[in-house]
CSV table of C-alpha atoms in Angstrom, one decimal:
chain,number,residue,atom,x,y,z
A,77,UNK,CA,-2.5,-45.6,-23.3
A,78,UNK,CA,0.4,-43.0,-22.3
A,79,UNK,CA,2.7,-41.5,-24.8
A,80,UNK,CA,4.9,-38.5,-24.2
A,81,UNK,CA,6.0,-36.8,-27.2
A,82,UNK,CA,8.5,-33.6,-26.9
A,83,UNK,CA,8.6,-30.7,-28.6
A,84,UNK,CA,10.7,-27.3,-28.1
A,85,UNK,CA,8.2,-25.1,-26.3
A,86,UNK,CA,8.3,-22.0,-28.6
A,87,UNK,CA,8.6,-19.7,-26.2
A,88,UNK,CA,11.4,-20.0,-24.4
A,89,UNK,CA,14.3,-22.1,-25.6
A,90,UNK,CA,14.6,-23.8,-22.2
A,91,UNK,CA,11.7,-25.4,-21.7
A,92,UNK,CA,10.3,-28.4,-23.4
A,93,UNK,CA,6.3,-29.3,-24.0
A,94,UNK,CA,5.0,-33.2,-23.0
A,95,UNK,CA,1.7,-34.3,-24.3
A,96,UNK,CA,0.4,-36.6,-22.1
A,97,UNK,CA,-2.6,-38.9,-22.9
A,98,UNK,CA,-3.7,-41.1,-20.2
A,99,UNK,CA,-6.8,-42.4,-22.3
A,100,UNK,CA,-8.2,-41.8,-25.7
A,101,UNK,CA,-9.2,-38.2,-26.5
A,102,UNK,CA,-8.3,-37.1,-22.6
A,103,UNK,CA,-4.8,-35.1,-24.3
A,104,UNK,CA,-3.1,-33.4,-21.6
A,105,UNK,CA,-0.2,-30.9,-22.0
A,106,UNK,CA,2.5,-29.8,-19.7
A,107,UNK,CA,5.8,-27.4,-19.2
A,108,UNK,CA,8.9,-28.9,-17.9
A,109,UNK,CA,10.2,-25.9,-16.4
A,110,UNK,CA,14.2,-26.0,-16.2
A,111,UNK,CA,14.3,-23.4,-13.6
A,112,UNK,CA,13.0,-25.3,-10.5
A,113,UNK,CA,13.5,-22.5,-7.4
A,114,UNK,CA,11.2,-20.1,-10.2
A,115,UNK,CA,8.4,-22.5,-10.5
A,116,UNK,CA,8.6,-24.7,-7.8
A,117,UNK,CA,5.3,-22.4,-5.3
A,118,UNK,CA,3.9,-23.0,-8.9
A,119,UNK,CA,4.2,-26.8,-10.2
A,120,UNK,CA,2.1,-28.9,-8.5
A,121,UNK,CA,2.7,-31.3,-10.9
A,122,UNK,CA,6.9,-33.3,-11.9
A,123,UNK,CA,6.8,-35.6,-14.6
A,124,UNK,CA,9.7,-38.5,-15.1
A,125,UNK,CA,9.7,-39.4,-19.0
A,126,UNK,CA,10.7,-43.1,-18.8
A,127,UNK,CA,13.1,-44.7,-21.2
A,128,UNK,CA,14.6,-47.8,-21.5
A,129,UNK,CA,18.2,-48.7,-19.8
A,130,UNK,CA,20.3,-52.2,-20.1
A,131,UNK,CA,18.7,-53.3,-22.9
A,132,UNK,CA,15.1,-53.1,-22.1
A,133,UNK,CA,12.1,-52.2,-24.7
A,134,UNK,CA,10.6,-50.4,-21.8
A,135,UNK,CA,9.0,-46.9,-22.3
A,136,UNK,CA,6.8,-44.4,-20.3
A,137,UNK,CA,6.1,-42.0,-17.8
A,138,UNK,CA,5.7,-41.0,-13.8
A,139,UNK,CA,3.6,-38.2,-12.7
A,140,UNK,CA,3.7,-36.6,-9.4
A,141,UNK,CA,0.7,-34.8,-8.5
A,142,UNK,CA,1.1,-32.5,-4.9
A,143,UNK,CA,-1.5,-34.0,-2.6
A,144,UNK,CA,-0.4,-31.6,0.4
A,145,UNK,CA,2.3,-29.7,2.0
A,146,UNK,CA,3.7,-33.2,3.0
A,147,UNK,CA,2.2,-35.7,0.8
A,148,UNK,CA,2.7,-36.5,-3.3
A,149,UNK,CA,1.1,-38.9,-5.8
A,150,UNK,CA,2.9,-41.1,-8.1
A,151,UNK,CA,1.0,-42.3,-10.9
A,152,UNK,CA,3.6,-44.5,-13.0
A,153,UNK,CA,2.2,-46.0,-16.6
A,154,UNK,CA,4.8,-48.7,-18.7
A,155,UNK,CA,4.7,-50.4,-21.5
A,156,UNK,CA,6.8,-52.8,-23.3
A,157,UNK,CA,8.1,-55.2,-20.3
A,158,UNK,CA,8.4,-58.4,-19.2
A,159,UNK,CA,4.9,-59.8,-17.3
A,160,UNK,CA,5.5,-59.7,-13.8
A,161,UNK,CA,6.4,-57.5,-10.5
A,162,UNK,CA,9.0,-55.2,-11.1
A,163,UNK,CA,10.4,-52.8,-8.6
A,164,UNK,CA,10.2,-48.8,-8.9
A,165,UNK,CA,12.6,-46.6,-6.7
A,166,UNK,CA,13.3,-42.9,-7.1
A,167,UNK,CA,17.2,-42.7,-7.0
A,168,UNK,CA,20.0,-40.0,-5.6
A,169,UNK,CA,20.7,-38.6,-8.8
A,170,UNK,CA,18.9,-37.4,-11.6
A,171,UNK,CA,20.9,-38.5,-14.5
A,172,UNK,CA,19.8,-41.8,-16.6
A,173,UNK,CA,23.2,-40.7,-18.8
A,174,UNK,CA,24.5,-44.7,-18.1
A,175,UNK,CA,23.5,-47.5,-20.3
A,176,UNK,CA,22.8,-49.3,-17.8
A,177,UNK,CA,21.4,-46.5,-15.6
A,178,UNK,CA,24.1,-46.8,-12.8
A,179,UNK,CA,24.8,-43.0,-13.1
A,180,UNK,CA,21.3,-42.4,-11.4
A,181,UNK,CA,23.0,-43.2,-8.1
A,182,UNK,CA,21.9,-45.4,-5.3
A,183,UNK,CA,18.6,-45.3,-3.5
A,184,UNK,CA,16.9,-41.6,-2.3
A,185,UNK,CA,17.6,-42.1,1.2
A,186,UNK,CA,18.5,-38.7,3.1
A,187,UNK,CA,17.5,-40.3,6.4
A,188,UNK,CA,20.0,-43.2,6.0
A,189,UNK,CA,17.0,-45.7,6.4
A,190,UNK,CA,17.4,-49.4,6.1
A,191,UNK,CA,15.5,-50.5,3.0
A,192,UNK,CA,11.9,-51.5,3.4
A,193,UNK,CA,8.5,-51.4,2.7
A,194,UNK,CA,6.6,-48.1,2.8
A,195,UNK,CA,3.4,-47.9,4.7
A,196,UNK,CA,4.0,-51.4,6.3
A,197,UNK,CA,7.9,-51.0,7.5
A,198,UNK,CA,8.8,-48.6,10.4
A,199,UNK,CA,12.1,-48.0,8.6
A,200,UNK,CA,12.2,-47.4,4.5
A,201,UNK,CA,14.2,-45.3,2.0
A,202,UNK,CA,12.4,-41.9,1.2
A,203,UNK,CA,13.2,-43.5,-2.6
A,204,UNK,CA,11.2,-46.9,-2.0
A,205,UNK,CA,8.0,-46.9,-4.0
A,206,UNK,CA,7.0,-50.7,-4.2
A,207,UNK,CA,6.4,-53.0,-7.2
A,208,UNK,CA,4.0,-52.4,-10.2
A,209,UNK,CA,2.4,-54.9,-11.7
A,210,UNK,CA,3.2,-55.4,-15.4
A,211,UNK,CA,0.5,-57.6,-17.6
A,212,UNK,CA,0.8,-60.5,-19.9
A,213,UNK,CA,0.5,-57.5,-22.9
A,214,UNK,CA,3.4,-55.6,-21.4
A,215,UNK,CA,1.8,-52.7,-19.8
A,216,UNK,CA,1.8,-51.8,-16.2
A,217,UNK,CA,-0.4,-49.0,-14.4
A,218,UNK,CA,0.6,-48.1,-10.7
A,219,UNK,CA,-1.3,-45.3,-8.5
A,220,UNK,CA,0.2,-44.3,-5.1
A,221,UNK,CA,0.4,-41.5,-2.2
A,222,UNK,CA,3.7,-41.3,-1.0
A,223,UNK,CA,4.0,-39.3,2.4
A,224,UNK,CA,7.2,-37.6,3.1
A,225,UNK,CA,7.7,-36.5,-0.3
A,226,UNK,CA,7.4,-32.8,-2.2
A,227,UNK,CA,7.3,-31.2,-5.5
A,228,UNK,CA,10.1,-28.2,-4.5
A,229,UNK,CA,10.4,-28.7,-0.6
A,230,UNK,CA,13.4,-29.0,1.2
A,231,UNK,CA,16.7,-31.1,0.7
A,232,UNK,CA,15.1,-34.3,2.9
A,233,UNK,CA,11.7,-34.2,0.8
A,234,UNK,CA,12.0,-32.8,-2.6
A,235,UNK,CA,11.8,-35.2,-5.5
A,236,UNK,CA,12.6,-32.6,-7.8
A,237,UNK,CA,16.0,-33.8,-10.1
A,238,UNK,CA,16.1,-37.1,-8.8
A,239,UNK,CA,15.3,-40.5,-10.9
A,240,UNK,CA,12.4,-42.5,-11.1
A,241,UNK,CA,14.1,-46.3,-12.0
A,242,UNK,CA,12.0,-49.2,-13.0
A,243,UNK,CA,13.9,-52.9,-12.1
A,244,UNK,CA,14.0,-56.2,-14.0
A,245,UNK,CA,12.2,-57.9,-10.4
A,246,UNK,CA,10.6,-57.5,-7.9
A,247,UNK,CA,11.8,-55.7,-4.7
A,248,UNK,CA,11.7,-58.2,-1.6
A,249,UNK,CA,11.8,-55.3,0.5
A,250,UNK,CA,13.8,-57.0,2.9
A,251,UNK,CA,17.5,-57.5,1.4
A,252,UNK,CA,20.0,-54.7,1.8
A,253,UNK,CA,20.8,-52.0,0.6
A,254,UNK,CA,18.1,-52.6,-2.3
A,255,UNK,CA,15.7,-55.2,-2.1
A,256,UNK,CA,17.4,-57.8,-5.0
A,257,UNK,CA,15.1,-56.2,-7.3
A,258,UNK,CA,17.9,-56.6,-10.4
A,259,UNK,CA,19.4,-54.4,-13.0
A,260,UNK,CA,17.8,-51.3,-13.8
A,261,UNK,CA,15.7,-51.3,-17.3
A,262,UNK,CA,13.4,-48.1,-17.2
A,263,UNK,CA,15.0,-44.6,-16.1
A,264,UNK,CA,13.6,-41.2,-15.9
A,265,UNK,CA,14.8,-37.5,-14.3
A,266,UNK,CA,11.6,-35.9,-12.2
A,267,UNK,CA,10.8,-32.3,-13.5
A,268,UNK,CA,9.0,-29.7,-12.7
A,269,UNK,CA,5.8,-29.7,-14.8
A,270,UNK,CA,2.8,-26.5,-15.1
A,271,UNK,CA,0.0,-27.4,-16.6
């Protein structure tokens, strides 16, 4: 099970502390660092907290882990949604200010892609994940590389202050601009994290 729970790093006044735990008794902590050009040679690691938008019960967390210079992991764990597919999309903006989590912008798309299916689409927004699969007891556990992307890089790859949004359905991966996947009920900004 995955919780996050913040507390004001005492340190510094700008950066907060998340204790991850990915399993029982395997407690991992991290830094979200505020100041991303500082830290950004350093974090190999961004974390999205995930909370709920438009109503939704849903809570929890995306980590990016740097795979290479070109390449990230996204390891995205839920809990409390609906059984089913449900799309996940990093969007433009990294603000999940909205109710409804409209403020985090359209799709990540600095190529101007049409919409598709990464790793089986020759055309795809830099922002299209896939779906995860959420069980009959709420909880959904997805694990992916995603080439193209970086923790810090450049304007066309960074993920860095951008939004990780979870969808009420799945994304058909064909319909434009955003695959039908439905309102938005999970949002989370993408930080720099130092473990």
């Amino acid at each position: 099970m995955t919780s996050c729970n913040q507390s004001q790093n005492s340190e510094t006044t700008s950066d907060k502390v998340i204790s991850l735990e990915p399993s029982p008794g395997n407690s991992k902590q991290f830094t979200i660092v505020k100041s991303e050009q500082e830290n950004a040679d350093k974090g190999e690691k961004a974390i999205a907290k995930l909370s709920s938008a438009s109503g939704s019960d849903l809570i929890g967390d995306a980590i990016f882990t740097k795979v290479d210079e070109n390449t990230v992991n996204i390891y995205v764990h839920v809990k409390s949604v609906n059984p089913g597919e449900h799309a996940i999309h990093i969007h433009e903006n990294g603000d999940c200010s909205a109710r409804d989590a409209k403020s985090a912008g359209g799709h990540w798309n600095p190529s101007g892609e049409e919409h598709g299916k990464r790793k089986e689409s020759s055309e795809f927004h830099k922002g299209d994940i896939t779906n995860i699969m959420v069980g009959e007891n709420g909880n959904g556990i997805l694990s992916m590389n995603m080439e193209g992307c970086t923790i810090g890089g450049d304007e066309n790859t960074n993920i860095l202050n951008k939004a990780v949004i979870i969808h009420a359905s799945a994304d058909d991966f064909t319909s434009q601009p955003s695959g039908a996947a439905g309102k938005r009920i999970g949002c989370g900004v993408i930080e720099v994290a130092i473990q």
